[in-house]
Coordinates of C-alpha atoms in Angstrom, one line a residue:
Chain A
M735 CA -54.8 44.2 -27.1
A736 CA -52.3 47.0 -26.6
Q737 CA -53.5 49.9 -24.5
G738 CA -53.2 53.4 -25.8
T739 CA -54.7 55.7 -28.3
P740 CA -56.3 54.2 -31.4
P741 CA -54.7 55.3 -34.7
V742 CA -58.0 56.9 -35.9
R743 CA -60.5 58.9 -34.0
P744 CA -63.8 58.1 -35.7
A745 CA -66.2 60.9 -36.6
D746 CA -69.2 59.0 -35.4
G747 CA -70.3 61.5 -32.7
L748 CA -69.8 59.0 -30.0
T749 CA -67.9 59.6 -26.7
T750 CA -65.0 57.3 -26.0
R751 CA -67.1 55.6 -23.4
Q752 CA -69.9 55.0 -25.8
R753 CA -67.5 53.7 -28.4
R754 CA -65.8 51.5 -25.9
N755 CA -69.1 49.9 -25.0
R756 CA -70.3 49.4 -28.6
P757 CA -71.7 45.9 -29.1
L758 CA -69.4 43.9 -31.4
L759 CA -70.0 41.5 -34.2
V760 CA -67.0 39.1 -34.1
V761 CA -66.2 36.5 -36.8
N762 CA -63.7 33.7 -36.3
T763 CA -63.1 32.0 -39.7
G764 CA -60.4 30.1 -41.6
D765 CA -59.4 26.5 -42.0
G766 CA -57.4 26.2 -38.8
K767 CA -58.4 25.2 -35.3
G768 CA -59.5 27.6 -32.5
K769 CA -62.4 29.3 -34.1
S770 CA -65.0 27.8 -31.8
T771 CA -62.6 27.4 -28.9
A772 CA -61.8 31.1 -28.9
A773 CA -65.5 31.9 -29.2
F774 CA -66.3 29.8 -26.1
G775 CA -63.3 31.5 -24.4
L776 CA -65.1 34.8 -25.0
A777 CA -68.3 33.3 -23.6
L778 CA -66.4 32.3 -20.5
R779 CA -65.0 35.9 -20.1
G780 CA -68.5 37.3 -20.6
W781 CA -69.9 34.9 -17.9
N782 CA -67.4 36.4 -15.5
Q783 CA -68.8 39.8 -16.3
G784 CA -72.2 38.6 -15.4
W785 CA -73.4 38.5 -19.0
N786 CA -76.3 36.4 -20.2
I787 CA -74.7 33.9 -22.6
G788 CA -76.5 32.1 -25.4
V789 CA -74.7 29.4 -27.4
F790 CA -76.2 28.0 -30.6
Q791 CA -74.6 25.1 -32.4
F792 CA -75.8 25.1 -35.9
V793 CA -74.3 22.1 -37.6
K794 CA -75.1 18.6 -36.6
S795 CA -71.6 17.4 -36.0
A796 CA -69.2 15.1 -34.2
K797 CA -67.7 18.3 -32.8
W798 CA -70.4 18.9 -30.2
R799 CA -67.8 20.5 -27.9
I800 CA -69.0 18.4 -25.0
G801 CA -66.3 19.8 -22.7
E802 CA -67.1 23.4 -23.3
Q803 CA -70.8 22.7 -23.0
A804 CA -70.3 20.9 -19.7
V805 CA -68.2 23.7 -18.3
L806 CA -70.4 26.6 -19.5
E807 CA -73.6 24.9 -18.3
R808 CA -71.9 24.2 -15.0
L809 CA -71.0 27.9 -14.8
G810 CA -74.6 28.7 -15.6
A811 CA -75.8 26.5 -12.8
L812 CA -73.3 28.1 -10.5
H813 CA -74.9 31.5 -11.3
A814 CA -78.3 30.0 -10.4
E815 CA -76.9 28.7 -7.1
T816 CA -74.7 31.5 -6.0
G817 CA -75.3 34.5 -8.2
E818 CA -71.7 34.4 -9.5
G819 CA -71.2 35.2 -13.2
G820 CA -74.2 35.1 -15.5
P821 CA -76.8 32.7 -16.9
V822 CA -75.9 30.4 -19.7
E823 CA -78.0 28.6 -22.3
W824 CA -76.6 26.1 -24.7
H825 CA -78.7 25.0 -27.6
K826 CA -77.8 22.6 -30.4
M827 CA -79.3 21.4 -33.6
G828 CA -79.9 17.7 -34.3
A829 CA -82.7 15.9 -32.6
G830 CA -84.3 19.3 -32.9
W831 CA -83.7 22.5 -31.1
S832 CA -84.9 22.5 -27.5
W833 CA -87.7 25.0 -28.3
S834 CA -88.8 23.0 -31.4
R835 CA -92.1 21.2 -31.3
K836 CA -90.7 18.8 -33.9
E837 CA -88.2 17.2 -31.6
G838 CA -86.8 14.0 -32.8
T839 CA -88.3 14.3 -36.2
A840 CA -86.2 16.9 -37.9
E841 CA -84.9 15.0 -40.9
D842 CA -84.4 18.2 -42.9
H843 CA -81.2 19.8 -41.7
A844 CA -81.8 22.9 -43.7
A845 CA -85.2 23.5 -42.1
A846 CA -83.9 22.7 -38.6
A847 CA -81.0 25.1 -39.1
A848 CA -83.4 27.9 -40.4
E849 CA -85.6 27.2 -37.4
G850 CA -82.5 27.8 -35.2
W851 CA -81.8 31.1 -36.9
A852 CA -85.4 32.2 -36.6
E853 CA -85.2 31.6 -32.8
V854 CA -81.9 33.6 -32.6
R855 CA -83.6 36.4 -34.6
R856 CA -86.5 36.4 -32.0
R857 CA -84.0 36.5 -29.2
L858 CA -82.1 39.4 -30.8
A859 CA -85.3 41.3 -31.1
A860 CA -86.2 40.6 -27.5
Q861 CA -82.6 41.4 -26.4
T862 CA -82.5 38.0 -24.5
H863 CA -78.7 37.6 -24.3
D864 CA -75.7 39.8 -23.9
L865 CA -73.5 37.5 -26.0
Y866 CA -74.5 35.1 -28.7
V867 CA -72.2 32.4 -30.0
L868 CA -73.5 31.3 -33.4
D869 CA -71.2 28.3 -33.8
E870 CA -70.5 27.1 -37.4
F871 CA -73.1 29.6 -38.6
T872 CA -71.1 30.5 -41.8
Y873 CA -72.1 27.2 -43.4
L874 CA -75.8 28.0 -43.2
M875 CA -75.1 31.2 -45.2
Q876 CA -72.9 29.3 -47.6
W877 CA -75.3 26.5 -48.2
G878 CA -78.3 28.8 -48.6
W879 CA -80.1 27.4 -45.6
V880 CA -80.7 31.0 -44.4
D881 CA -81.1 34.2 -46.5
T882 CA -77.8 36.0 -46.2
D883 CA -79.3 39.4 -46.9
E884 CA -81.8 38.9 -44.1
V885 CA -79.1 37.6 -41.7
L886 CA -76.9 40.6 -42.4
A887 CA -79.8 43.1 -42.0
T888 CA -80.8 41.4 -38.7
L889 CA -77.3 41.5 -37.3
A890 CA -76.7 45.1 -38.5
D891 CA -80.0 46.3 -37.0
R892 CA -80.0 44.3 -33.8
P893 CA -81.2 46.5 -30.9
G894 CA -79.6 47.4 -27.6
H895 CA -76.2 46.1 -26.6
Q896 CA -75.8 42.5 -27.9
H897 CA -72.5 41.0 -28.8
V898 CA -72.5 38.3 -31.5
V899 CA -69.7 35.9 -32.4
V900 CA -70.0 33.9 -35.6
T901 CA -67.7 30.9 -36.3
G902 CA -67.0 28.7 -39.3
R903 CA -64.9 28.5 -42.4
R904 CA -65.3 30.6 -45.5
A905 CA -67.2 33.5 -43.9
D906 CA -69.2 35.5 -46.5
P907 CA -67.3 38.6 -47.6
R908 CA -70.3 40.7 -46.7
L909 CA -70.3 39.3 -43.2
V910 CA -66.6 40.1 -42.9
E911 CA -67.4 43.6 -44.1
L912 CA -70.2 44.1 -41.5
A913 CA -68.1 42.6 -38.7
D914 CA -66.1 44.7 -36.2
L915 CA -63.5 42.0 -35.4
V916 CA -62.5 39.3 -37.8
T917 CA -59.8 36.6 -37.2
D918 CA -58.7 34.0 -39.7
M919 CA -57.4 30.9 -38.1
T920 CA -54.9 29.3 -40.5
Q921 CA -53.8 25.7 -40.1
V922 CA -50.1 25.5 -40.1
K923 CA -49.7 21.9 -38.9
H924 CA -52.2 19.4 -37.6
P925 CA -51.6 16.0 -36.0
F926 CA -54.2 14.6 -38.3
Q927 CA -51.8 15.1 -41.2
A928 CA -49.3 12.9 -39.4
G929 CA -51.8 10.1 -38.7
Q930 CA -52.9 11.3 -35.3
K931 CA -56.6 10.7 -34.4
G932 CA -58.6 13.1 -32.4
Q933 CA -58.2 12.7 -28.6
R934 CA -60.2 13.4 -25.5
G935 CA -59.6 16.8 -23.9
I936 CA -57.9 18.1 -27.1
E937 CA -60.6 17.7 -29.7
W938 CA -63.7 17.4 -27.5
Chain B
M1459 CA -61.9 18.0 -36.5
A1460 CA -63.4 15.6 -39.0
Q1461 CA -63.8 12.0 -37.9
G1462 CA -62.4 9.2 -40.0
T1463 CA -59.2 7.7 -41.1
P1464 CA -56.1 9.8 -41.2
P1465 CA -54.5 10.2 -44.6
V1466 CA -51.2 8.7 -43.4
R1467 CA -50.7 5.8 -41.0
P1468 CA -47.4 6.5 -39.3
A1469 CA -44.8 3.8 -39.1
D1470 CA -44.1 4.6 -35.4
G1471 CA -44.9 1.2 -34.0
L1472 CA -47.7 2.7 -31.9
T1473 CA -51.2 1.3 -31.7
T1474 CA -54.1 3.6 -32.6
R1475 CA -54.9 4.0 -29.0
Q1476 CA -51.4 4.9 -28.0
R1477 CA -51.2 7.4 -30.9
R1478 CA -54.5 8.9 -30.0
N1479 CA -53.3 9.5 -26.5
R1480 CA -50.0 10.9 -27.4
P1481 CA -49.2 14.1 -25.5
L1482 CA -49.4 17.2 -27.8
L1483 CA -47.3 20.3 -28.1
V1484 CA -49.7 22.9 -29.4
V1485 CA -48.6 26.4 -30.7
N1486 CA -51.0 29.3 -31.3
T1487 CA -49.2 32.0 -33.1
G1488 CA -49.9 34.9 -35.6
D1489 CA -50.8 38.5 -35.2
G1490 CA -54.5 38.0 -34.8
K1491 CA -56.7 37.6 -31.8
G1492 CA -57.7 34.3 -30.2
K1493 CA -54.2 32.7 -29.5
S1494 CA -54.6 32.9 -25.7
T1495 CA -58.3 32.6 -25.7
A1496 CA -58.2 29.4 -27.6
A1497 CA -55.5 28.1 -25.3
F1498 CA -57.7 28.9 -22.2
G1499 CA -60.5 27.2 -24.0
L1500 CA -58.4 24.0 -24.2
A1501 CA -57.7 24.4 -20.5
L1502 CA -61.4 24.6 -19.8
R1503 CA -62.0 21.4 -21.8
G1504 CA -59.1 19.7 -20.0
W1505 CA -60.5 20.7 -16.6
N1506 CA -63.7 19.0 -17.6
Q1507 CA -61.7 15.8 -18.2
G1508 CA -60.3 16.1 -14.7
W1509 CA -56.9 17.2 -15.8
N1510 CA -54.5 19.1 -13.6
I1511 CA -54.1 22.5 -15.3
G1512 CA -51.2 24.9 -15.0
V1513 CA -51.3 28.3 -16.6
F1514 CA -48.2 30.5 -16.8
Q1515 CA -48.4 34.0 -18.0
F1516 CA -44.9 35.0 -19.1
V1517 CA -45.2 38.6 -20.2
K1518 CA -46.0 41.4 -17.8
S1519 CA -48.9 42.9 -19.6
A1520 CA -52.1 44.8 -19.5
K1521 CA -53.6 41.6 -21.0
W1522 CA -53.7 39.7 -17.7
R1523 CA -56.8 37.8 -18.9
I1524 CA -58.6 38.6 -15.6
G1525 CA -61.8 37.0 -16.8
E1526 CA -60.2 33.7 -17.8
Q1527 CA -58.2 33.6 -14.6
A1528 CA -61.2 34.2 -12.5
V1529 CA -63.2 31.5 -14.2
L1530 CA -60.4 28.9 -14.3
E1531 CA -59.5 29.5 -10.7
R1532 CA -63.2 29.3 -9.8
L1533 CA -63.3 25.9 -11.6
G1534 CA -60.2 24.9 -9.6
A1535 CA -62.0 25.8 -6.4
L1536 CA -65.0 23.9 -7.5
H1537 CA -62.8 20.8 -7.9
A1538 CA -61.5 21.3 -4.4
E1539 CA -65.1 21.6 -3.1
T1540 CA -66.9 19.0 -5.0
G1541 CA -64.4 16.9 -6.9
E1542 CA -65.7 18.0 -10.3
G1543 CA -63.2 18.6 -13.0
G1544 CA -59.5 19.0 -12.1
P1545 CA -57.2 21.3 -10.1
V1546 CA -56.1 24.6 -11.6
E1547 CA -53.1 26.7 -10.9
W1548 CA -52.6 30.1 -12.5
H1549 CA -49.3 31.9 -12.2
K1550 CA -48.2 35.2 -13.6
M1551 CA -45.1 37.2 -13.8
G1552 CA -44.8 40.7 -12.6
A1553 CA -44.5 41.4 -8.9
G1554 CA -42.7 38.0 -8.9
W1555 CA -43.9 34.5 -9.5
S1556 CA -45.8 33.1 -6.6
W1557 CA -43.0 30.7 -5.8
S1558 CA -40.3 33.3 -6.1
R1559 CA -38.5 34.5 -2.9
K1560 CA -37.9 37.8 -4.7
E1561 CA -41.5 38.9 -4.7
G1562 CA -42.0 42.6 -5.3
T1563 CA -38.4 43.2 -6.2
A1564 CA -38.0 41.6 -9.6
E1565 CA -37.1 44.7 -11.7
D1566 CA -35.4 42.5 -14.2
H1567 CA -38.1 41.1 -16.5
A1568 CA -35.7 38.8 -18.3
A1569 CA -34.5 37.2 -15.0
A1570 CA -38.1 36.9 -13.8
A1571 CA -39.2 35.3 -17.0
A1572 CA -36.3 32.8 -16.9
E1573 CA -37.2 32.0 -13.4
G1574 CA -40.7 31.2 -14.6
W1575 CA -39.4 28.9 -17.2
A1576 CA -37.1 27.2 -14.7
E1577 CA -40.2 26.4 -12.6
V1578 CA -42.1 25.1 -15.6
R1579 CA -39.0 22.9 -16.4
R1580 CA -39.1 21.5 -12.8
R1581 CA -42.8 20.8 -13.1
L1582 CA -42.4 19.1 -16.4
A1583 CA -39.7 16.9 -14.8
A1584 CA -42.0 16.2 -11.9
Q1585 CA -45.0 15.6 -14.2
T1586 CA -47.0 18.1 -12.1
H1587 CA -49.7 19.0 -14.6
D1588 CA -51.6 17.3 -17.4
L1589 CA -51.8 20.5 -19.4
Y1590 CA -49.5 23.5 -19.4
V1591 CA -50.5 26.8 -20.9
L1592 CA -47.3 28.9 -21.5
D1593 CA -48.9 32.2 -22.4
E1594 CA -46.9 34.6 -24.6
F1595 CA -43.9 32.3 -24.2
T1596 CA -42.7 32.8 -27.8
Y1597 CA -41.4 36.3 -26.8
L1598 CA -39.0 34.9 -24.3
M1599 CA -37.4 32.8 -27.0
Q1600 CA -37.4 35.7 -29.4
W1601 CA -35.9 38.1 -26.9
G1602 CA -33.3 35.6 -25.8
W1603 CA -34.6 35.5 -22.2
V1604 CA -34.5 31.8 -22.4
D1605 CA -32.1 29.4 -24.2
T1606 CA -34.2 28.3 -27.2
D1607 CA -32.1 25.1 -27.7
E1608 CA -32.7 24.2 -24.0
V1609 CA -36.4 24.9 -24.2
L1610 CA -36.9 22.8 -27.3
A1611 CA -34.9 19.9 -25.8
T1612 CA -36.9 20.1 -22.5
L1613 CA -40.2 20.1 -24.4
A1614 CA -39.2 17.3 -26.7
D1615 CA -38.0 15.1 -23.9
R1616 CA -40.7 15.9 -21.4
P1617 CA -41.6 12.6 -19.6
G1618 CA -45.0 11.0 -19.2
H1619 CA -48.2 12.4 -20.8
Q1620 CA -48.1 16.2 -20.5
H1621 CA -49.8 18.5 -23.0
V1622 CA -48.2 21.9 -23.6
V1623 CA -49.7 24.9 -25.3
V1624 CA -47.5 27.8 -26.2
T1625 CA -48.9 31.1 -27.4
G1626 CA -47.5 34.3 -28.8
R1627 CA -46.6 35.9 -32.1
R1628 CA -43.7 35.0 -34.3
A1629 CA -43.1 31.4 -33.0
D1630 CA -39.6 30.2 -33.6
P1631 CA -39.5 28.0 -36.7
R1632 CA -37.9 25.2 -34.7
L1633 CA -40.8 25.3 -32.2
V1634 CA -43.2 25.0 -35.1
E1635 CA -41.2 22.1 -36.4
L1636 CA -41.3 20.4 -33.0
A1637 CA -45.0 21.1 -32.4
D1638 CA -47.8 18.6 -33.2
L1639 CA -50.5 21.2 -33.8
V1640 CA -49.8 24.8 -35.0
T1641 CA -52.4 27.4 -35.8
D1642 CA -51.7 30.9 -37.1
M1643 CA -54.3 33.5 -36.1
T1644 CA -54.4 36.2 -38.8
Q1645 CA -55.9 39.5 -38.1
V1646 CA -58.4 40.4 -40.8
K1647 CA -60.1 43.3 -39.1
H1648 CA -59.9 44.8 -35.6
P1649 CA -62.0 47.5 -34.1
F1650 CA -58.9 49.2 -32.9
Q1651 CA -58.2 50.1 -36.5
A1652 CA -61.5 51.9 -36.6
G1653 CA -60.8 53.8 -33.4
Q1654 CA -62.5 51.4 -31.0
K1655 CA -60.9 51.0 -27.6
G1656 CA -60.7 47.7 -25.7
Q1657 CA -63.8 46.8 -23.8
R1658 CA -64.7 44.8 -20.7
G1659 CA -65.7 41.3 -21.5
I1660 CA -64.2 41.3 -24.9
E1661 CA -60.6 42.2 -24.3
W1662 CA -60.4 41.2 -20.6

């Protein structure tokens, strides 16, 4: 981002320092690639600042982001060993969230997803993490698996200084309205169109 | 990316395995955020595959991506210590590329940038890296600091199995044409518009 003076000085009564350190709600949406990858890149940057990172993968998917998970968890372990960076937790839906008592039995994806959101809500209330990545969370709102009004209110009223990054296609307009930073990733060209299959290191 | 059968089976004489493992030219362009962050996310994933990663930052800038550099170099050091992942080199323009004899004296940004590209060209010929991140490289083409025809020919004819990711706004249409995977990051909303200044962990 360019350095310099913002075009508008908001009349919010905050000092520049307070405004600079305002917690952000970031949304990466659109049909193109890079929504999650950019979110994990932010997590990596946050780790380097010593932040407590929480990643929540909400859609049971072939796109488990094995590479990112391995690296971020390795960085979390490095923090435990040497004190470098910050702690990292990576949770994913599927056989059940790691905190779920119903592990292995969650046939109902909607219920499992809602359970994941309930845990995120508890963590936001407890100010557990400095940065939350809610990966593919837009679909939960779209599919009615969570109550969008309640999600928006929870995000808007989150206490303390917690950054939240939401990824997924077709972000709800009210989420976009609430967010501080929104990027739409547009697919211009994809090798899949030319018959290319996904490949190791690029897709996962 | 969705799993399954591509819509087109190309008549390129390649097996699915060969096609799957084809080296990719990736372009992240557009005015929005996430172009570089997504590229560094790919580098992170490649590191986890044991790839040899080379990052080249082409524009002298406040956006030095200090966080990503620290983490990727830390991962490279981890590889040297434990054998995990792959090696990482991170080079940036400014006081002179690390291989430049003219360190500290490069007043001419165009010449310094061209020198960076010449080194990347040598490395592509020598097949030094598995993944190259050419960060903000589109500007060099736009500003005439490199010969676009020569760049395109070098990328098209690169030997072996080397992935290249190019980032920056306003990618040359011929680069888009040559690329395998192109994403346009569109800015929908940015806190800078509302008077927010850049902040640690989010912007750098």
